[in-house]
mmCIF file of C-alpha atoms in Angstrom:
data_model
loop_
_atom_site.group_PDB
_atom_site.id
_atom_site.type_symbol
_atom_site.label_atom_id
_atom_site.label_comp_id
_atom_site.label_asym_id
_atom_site.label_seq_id
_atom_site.Cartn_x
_atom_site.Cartn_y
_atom_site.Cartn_z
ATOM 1 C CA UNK A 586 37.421 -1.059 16.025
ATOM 2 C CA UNK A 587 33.806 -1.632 14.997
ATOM 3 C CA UNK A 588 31.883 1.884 13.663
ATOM 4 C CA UNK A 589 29.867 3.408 16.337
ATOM 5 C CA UNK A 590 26.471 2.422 16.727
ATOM 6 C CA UNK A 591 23.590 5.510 16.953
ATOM 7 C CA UNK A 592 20.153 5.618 18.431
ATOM 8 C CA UNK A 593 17.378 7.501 19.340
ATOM 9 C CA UNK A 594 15.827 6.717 23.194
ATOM 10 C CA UNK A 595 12.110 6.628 22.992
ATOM 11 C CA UNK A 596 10.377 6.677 26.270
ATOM 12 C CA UNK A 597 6.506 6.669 26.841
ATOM 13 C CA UNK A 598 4.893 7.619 30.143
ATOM 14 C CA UNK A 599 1.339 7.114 30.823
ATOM 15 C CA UNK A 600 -0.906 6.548 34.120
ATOM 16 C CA UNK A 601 -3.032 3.861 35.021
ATOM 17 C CA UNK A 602 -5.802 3.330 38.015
ATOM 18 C CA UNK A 603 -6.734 -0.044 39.091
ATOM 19 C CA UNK A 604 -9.298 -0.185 36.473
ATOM 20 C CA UNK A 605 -6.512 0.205 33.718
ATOM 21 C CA UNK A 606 -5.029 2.839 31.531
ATOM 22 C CA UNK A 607 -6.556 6.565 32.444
ATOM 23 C CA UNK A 608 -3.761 8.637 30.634
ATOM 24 C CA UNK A 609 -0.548 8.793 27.945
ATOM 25 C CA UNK A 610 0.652 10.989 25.583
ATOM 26 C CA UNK A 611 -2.376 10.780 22.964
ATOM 27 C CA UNK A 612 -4.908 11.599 25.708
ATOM 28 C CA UNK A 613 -3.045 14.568 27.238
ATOM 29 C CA UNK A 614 -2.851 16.105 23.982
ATOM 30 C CA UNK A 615 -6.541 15.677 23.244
ATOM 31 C CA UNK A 616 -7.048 17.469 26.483
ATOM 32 C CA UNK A 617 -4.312 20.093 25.638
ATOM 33 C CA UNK A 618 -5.912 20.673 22.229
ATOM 34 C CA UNK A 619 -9.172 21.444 24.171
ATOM 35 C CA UNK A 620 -8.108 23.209 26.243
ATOM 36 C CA UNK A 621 -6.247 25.483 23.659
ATOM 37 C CA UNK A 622 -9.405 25.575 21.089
ATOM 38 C CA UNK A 623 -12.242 25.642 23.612
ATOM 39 C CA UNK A 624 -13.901 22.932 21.305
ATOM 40 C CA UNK A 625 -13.957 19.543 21.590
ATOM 41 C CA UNK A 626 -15.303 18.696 17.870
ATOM 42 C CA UNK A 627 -12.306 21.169 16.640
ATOM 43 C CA UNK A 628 -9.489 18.803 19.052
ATOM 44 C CA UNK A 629 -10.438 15.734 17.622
ATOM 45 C CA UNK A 630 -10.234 16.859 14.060
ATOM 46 C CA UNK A 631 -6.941 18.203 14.347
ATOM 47 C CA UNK A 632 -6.250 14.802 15.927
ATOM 48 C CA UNK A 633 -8.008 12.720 12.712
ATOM 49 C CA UNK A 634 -10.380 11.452 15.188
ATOM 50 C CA UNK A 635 -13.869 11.526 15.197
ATOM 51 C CA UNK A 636 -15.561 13.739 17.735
ATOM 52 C CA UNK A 637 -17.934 10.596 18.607
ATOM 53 C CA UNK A 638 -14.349 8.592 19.186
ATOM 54 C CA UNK A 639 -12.893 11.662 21.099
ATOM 55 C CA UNK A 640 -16.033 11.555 23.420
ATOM 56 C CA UNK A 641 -16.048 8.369 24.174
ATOM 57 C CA UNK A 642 -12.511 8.086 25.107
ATOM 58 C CA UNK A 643 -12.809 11.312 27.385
ATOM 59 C CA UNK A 644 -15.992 9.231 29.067
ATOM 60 C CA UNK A 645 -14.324 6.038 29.343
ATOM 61 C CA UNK A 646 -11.340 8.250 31.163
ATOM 62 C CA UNK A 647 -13.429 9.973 33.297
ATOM 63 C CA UNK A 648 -15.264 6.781 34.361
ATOM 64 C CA UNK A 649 -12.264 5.351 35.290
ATOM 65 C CA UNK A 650 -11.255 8.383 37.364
ATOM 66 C CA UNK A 651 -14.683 8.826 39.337
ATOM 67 C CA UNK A 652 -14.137 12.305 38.275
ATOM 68 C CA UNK A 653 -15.118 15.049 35.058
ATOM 69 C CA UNK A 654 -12.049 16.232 33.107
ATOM 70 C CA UNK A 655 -14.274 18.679 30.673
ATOM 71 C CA UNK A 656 -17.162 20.474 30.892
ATOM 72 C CA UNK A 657 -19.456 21.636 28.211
ATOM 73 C CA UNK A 658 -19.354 25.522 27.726
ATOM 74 C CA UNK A 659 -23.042 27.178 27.674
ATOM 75 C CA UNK A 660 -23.057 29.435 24.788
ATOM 76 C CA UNK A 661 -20.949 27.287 22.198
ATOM 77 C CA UNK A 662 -22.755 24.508 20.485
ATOM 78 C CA UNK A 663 -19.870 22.479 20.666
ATOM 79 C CA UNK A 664 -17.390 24.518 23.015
ATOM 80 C CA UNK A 665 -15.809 22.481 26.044
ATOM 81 C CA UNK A 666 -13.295 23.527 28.462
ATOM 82 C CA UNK A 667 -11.416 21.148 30.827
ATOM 83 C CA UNK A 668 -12.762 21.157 34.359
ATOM 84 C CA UNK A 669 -10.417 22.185 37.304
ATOM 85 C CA UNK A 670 -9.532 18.685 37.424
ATOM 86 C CA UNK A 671 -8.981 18.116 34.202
ATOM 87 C CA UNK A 672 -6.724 21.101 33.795
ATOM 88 C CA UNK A 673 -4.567 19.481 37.075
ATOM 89 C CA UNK A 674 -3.994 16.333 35.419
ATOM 90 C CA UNK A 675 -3.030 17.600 31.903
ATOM 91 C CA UNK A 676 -0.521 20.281 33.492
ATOM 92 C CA UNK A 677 0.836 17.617 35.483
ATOM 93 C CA UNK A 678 1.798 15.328 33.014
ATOM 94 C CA UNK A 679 3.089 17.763 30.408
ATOM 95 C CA UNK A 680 5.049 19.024 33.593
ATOM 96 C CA UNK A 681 6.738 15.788 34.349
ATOM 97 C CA UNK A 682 6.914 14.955 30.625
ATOM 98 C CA UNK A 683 9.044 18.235 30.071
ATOM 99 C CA UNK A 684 11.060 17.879 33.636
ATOM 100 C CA UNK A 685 11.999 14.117 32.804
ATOM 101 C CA UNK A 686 12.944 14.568 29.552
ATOM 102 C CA UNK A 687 16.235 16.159 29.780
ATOM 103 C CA UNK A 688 17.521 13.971 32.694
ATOM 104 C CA UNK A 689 17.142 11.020 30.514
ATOM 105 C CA UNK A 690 19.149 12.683 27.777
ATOM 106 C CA UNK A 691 21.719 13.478 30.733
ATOM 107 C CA UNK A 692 21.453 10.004 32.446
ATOM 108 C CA UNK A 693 21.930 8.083 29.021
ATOM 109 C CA UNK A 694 24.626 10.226 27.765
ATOM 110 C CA UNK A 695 26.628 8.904 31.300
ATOM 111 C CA UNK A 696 25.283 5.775 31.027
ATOM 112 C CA UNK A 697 26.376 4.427 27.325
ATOM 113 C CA UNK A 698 29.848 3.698 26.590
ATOM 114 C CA UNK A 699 31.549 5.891 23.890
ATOM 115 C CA UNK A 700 30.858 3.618 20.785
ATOM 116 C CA UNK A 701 27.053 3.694 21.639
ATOM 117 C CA UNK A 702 25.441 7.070 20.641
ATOM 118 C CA UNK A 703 22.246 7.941 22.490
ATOM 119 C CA UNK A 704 20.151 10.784 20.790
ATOM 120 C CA UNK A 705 16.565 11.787 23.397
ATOM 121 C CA UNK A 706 13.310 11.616 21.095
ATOM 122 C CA UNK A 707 10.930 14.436 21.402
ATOM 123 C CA UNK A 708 9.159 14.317 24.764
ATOM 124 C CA UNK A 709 5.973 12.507 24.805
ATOM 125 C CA UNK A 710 2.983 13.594 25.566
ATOM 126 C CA UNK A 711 4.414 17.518 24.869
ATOM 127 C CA UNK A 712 1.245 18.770 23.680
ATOM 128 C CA UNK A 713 3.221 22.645 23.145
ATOM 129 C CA UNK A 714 5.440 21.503 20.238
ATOM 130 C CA UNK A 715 2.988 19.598 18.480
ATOM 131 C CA UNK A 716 0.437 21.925 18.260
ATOM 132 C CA UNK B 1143 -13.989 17.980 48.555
ATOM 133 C CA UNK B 1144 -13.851 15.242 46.359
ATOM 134 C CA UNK B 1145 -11.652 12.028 46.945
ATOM 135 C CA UNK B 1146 -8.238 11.757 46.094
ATOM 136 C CA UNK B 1147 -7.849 9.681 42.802
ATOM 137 C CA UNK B 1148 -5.657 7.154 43.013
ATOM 138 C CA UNK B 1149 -2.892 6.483 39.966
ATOM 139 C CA UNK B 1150 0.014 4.459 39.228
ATOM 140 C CA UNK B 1151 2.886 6.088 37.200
ATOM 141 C CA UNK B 1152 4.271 3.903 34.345
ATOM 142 C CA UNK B 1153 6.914 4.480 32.074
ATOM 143 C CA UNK B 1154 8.646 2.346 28.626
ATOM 144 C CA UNK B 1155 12.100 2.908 27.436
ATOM 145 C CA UNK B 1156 13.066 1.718 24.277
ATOM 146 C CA UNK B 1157 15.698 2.063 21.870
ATOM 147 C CA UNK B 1158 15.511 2.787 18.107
ATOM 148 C CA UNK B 1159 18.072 2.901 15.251
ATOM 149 C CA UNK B 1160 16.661 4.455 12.143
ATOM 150 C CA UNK B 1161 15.893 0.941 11.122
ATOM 151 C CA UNK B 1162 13.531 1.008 13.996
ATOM 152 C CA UNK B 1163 12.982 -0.767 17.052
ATOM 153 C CA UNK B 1164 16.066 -2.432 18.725
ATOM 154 C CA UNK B 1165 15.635 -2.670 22.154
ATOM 155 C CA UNK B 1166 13.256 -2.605 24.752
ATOM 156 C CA UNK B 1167 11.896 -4.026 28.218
ATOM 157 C CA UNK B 1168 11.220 -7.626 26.814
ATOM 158 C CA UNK B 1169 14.732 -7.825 24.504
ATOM 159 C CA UNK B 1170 16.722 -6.475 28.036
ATOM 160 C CA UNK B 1171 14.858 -8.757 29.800
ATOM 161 C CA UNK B 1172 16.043 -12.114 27.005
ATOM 162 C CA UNK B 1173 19.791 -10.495 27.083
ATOM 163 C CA UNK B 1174 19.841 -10.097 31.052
ATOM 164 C CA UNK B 1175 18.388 -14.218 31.128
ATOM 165 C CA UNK B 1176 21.358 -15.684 28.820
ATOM 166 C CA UNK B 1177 23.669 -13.660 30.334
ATOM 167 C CA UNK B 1178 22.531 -15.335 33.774
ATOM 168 C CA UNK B 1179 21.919 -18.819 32.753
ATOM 169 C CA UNK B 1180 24.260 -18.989 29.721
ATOM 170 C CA UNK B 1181 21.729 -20.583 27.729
ATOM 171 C CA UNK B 1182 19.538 -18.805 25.261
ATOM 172 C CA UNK B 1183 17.435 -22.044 25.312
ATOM 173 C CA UNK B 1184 16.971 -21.546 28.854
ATOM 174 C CA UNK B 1185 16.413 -17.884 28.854
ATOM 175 C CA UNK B 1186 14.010 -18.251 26.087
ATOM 176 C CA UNK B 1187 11.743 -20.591 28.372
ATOM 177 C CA UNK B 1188 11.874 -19.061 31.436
ATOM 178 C CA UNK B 1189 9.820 -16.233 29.258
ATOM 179 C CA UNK B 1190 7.380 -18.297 28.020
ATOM 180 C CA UNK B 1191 9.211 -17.754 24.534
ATOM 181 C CA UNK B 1192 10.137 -20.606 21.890
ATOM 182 C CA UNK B 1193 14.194 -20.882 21.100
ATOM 183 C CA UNK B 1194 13.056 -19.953 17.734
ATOM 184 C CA UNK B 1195 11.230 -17.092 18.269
ATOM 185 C CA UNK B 1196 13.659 -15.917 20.793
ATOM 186 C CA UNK B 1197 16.956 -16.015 18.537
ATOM 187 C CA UNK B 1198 14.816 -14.581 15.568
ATOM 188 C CA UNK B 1199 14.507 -11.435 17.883
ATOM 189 C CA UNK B 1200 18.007 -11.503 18.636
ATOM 190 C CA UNK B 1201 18.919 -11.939 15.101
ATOM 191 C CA UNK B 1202 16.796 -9.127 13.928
ATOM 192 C CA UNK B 1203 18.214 -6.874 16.222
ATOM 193 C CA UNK B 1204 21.460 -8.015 15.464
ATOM 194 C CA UNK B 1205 20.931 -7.206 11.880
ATOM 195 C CA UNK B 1206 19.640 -3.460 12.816
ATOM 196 C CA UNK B 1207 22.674 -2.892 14.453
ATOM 197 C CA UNK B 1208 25.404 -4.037 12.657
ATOM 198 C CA UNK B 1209 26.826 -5.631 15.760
ATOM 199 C CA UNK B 1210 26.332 -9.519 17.477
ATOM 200 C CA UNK B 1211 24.498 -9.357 20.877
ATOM 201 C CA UNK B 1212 25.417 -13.039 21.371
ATOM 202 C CA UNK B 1213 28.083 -15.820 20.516
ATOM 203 C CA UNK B 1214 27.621 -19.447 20.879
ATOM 204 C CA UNK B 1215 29.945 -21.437 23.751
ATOM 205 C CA UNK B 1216 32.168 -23.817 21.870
ATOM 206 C CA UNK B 1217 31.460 -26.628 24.835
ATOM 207 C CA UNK B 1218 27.956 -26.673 25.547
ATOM 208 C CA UNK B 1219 25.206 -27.787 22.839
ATOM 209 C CA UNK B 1220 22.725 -24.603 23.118
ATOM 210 C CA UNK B 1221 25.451 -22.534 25.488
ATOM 211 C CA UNK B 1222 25.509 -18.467 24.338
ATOM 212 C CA UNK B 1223 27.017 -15.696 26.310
ATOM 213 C CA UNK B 1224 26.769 -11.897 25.322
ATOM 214 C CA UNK B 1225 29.120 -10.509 23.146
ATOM 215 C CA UNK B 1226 31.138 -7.121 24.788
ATOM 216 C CA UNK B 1227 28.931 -4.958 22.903
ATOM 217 C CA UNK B 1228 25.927 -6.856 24.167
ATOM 218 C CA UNK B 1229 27.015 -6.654 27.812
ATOM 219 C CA UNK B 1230 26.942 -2.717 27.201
ATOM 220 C CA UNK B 1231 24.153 -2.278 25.319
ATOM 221 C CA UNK B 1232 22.620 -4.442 28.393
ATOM 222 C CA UNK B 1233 24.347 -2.436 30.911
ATOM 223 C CA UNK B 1234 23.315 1.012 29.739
ATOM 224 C CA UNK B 1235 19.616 0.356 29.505
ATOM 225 C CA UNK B 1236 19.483 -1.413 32.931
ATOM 226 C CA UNK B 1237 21.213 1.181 34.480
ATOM 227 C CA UNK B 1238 19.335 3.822 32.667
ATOM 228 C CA UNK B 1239 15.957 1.987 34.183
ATOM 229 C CA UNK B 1240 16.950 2.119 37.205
ATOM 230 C CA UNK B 1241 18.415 5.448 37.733
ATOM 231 C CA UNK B 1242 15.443 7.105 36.204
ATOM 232 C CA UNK B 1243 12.804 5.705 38.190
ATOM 233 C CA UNK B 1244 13.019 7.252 41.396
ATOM 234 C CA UNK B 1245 13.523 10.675 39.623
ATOM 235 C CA UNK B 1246 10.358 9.973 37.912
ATOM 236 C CA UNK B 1247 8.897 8.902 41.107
ATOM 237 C CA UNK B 1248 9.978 12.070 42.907
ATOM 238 C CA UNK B 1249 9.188 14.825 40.299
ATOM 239 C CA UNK B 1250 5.596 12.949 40.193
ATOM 240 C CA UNK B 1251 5.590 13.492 43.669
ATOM 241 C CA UNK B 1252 6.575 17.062 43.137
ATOM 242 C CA UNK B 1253 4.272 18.098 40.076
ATOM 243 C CA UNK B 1254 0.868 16.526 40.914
ATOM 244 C CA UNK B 1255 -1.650 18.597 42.988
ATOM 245 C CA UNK B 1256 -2.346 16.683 46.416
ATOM 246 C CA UNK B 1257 -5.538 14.784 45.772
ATOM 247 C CA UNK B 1258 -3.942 13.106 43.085
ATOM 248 C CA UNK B 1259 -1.818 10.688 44.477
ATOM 249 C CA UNK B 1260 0.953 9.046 41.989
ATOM 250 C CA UNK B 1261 2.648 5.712 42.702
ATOM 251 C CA UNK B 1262 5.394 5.006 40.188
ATOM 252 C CA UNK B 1263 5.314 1.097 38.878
ATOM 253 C CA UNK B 1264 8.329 -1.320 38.682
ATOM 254 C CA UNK B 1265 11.045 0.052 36.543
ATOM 255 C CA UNK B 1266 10.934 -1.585 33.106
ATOM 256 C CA UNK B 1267 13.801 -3.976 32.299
ATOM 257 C CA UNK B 1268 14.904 -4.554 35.407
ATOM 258 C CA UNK B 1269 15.543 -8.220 35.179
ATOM 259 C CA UNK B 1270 17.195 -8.322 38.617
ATOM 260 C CA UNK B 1271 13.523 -8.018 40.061
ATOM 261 C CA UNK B 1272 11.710 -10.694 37.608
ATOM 262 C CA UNK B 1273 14.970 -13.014 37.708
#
């Protein structure tokens, strides 16, 4: 009988409108991270990204949407929070992120025969462990 | 009130071994065509693919694993069929598609606030709808 083979299951989620991609696992932690440090410039560097990259992908996102996902914050020179919006989206997809996650792990452990080993990556897009 | 943004859910599965990539949407899609037509010629046209380029995927993967996807029909000239462990490999992540798409679709349902309003895309490898 032939070894047993292993693997990991990867699985990205992201949402599109009908202007194209609006949101995946990078983006929703860029708008975790400000959300958690109240500072855009400080989310993008603890991304490696340039602020003037995070910006413009945060503008390109919103345009897209029709709608704001941060605001700037008055006192802070560079202090941002998400707007209501904003906040929505992000919670929604770390929600589904985190809620599909183990049913995969459930669904492929059914699903495989014996001599196929299925092992769940880290769920995408989980903005909580990375951070 | 602003208007309700419109999005469409999408979602990848892949597999990895710790050689990397092994399978995915586009390799399910090849294995689900030769199983079909018996022909890996065949299959690899009806993507749009070259017979070269096609079995080089197959033959990477192969390697990866440790395990044939595919054998070669003694009659016919280009004739290949899956090999048992190909069938299940193929199996698994079809089934796995399609079982996890409308829980996807119904926790997006579920875990978005009303005025965002989530439509979940085609599941990914399931070559029964492009076939």
């Amino acid at each position: 009988m032939p070894a047993t083979v292993s693997m990991t299951f990867h699985l990205r989620l992201w949402l599109e409108t009908d202007e194209g991609f609006v949101l995946g696992p990078g983006q929703a932690e860029l708008l975790y991270r400000i959300r958690e440090m109240g500072s855009l410039r400080q989310a993008a560097t603890s991304m490696n990204m340039s602020y003037r990259r995070a910006w413009g992908r945060l503008k390109r996102t919103e345009d897209k949407l029709g709608r704001e996902l941060v605001r700037k914050l008055g006192g802070n020179k560079s202090g941002y929070q998400l707007t209501e919006f904003g906040q929505e989206l992000l919670e929604g997809f770390l929600t589904l992120s985190r809620e599909i996650e183990p049913i995969i792990q459930a669904t492929a452990a059914k699903v495989f025969p014996r001599d196929i080993h299925i092992h769940a990556s880290p769920a995408p897009g989980s903005g909580e462990k990375q951070a």
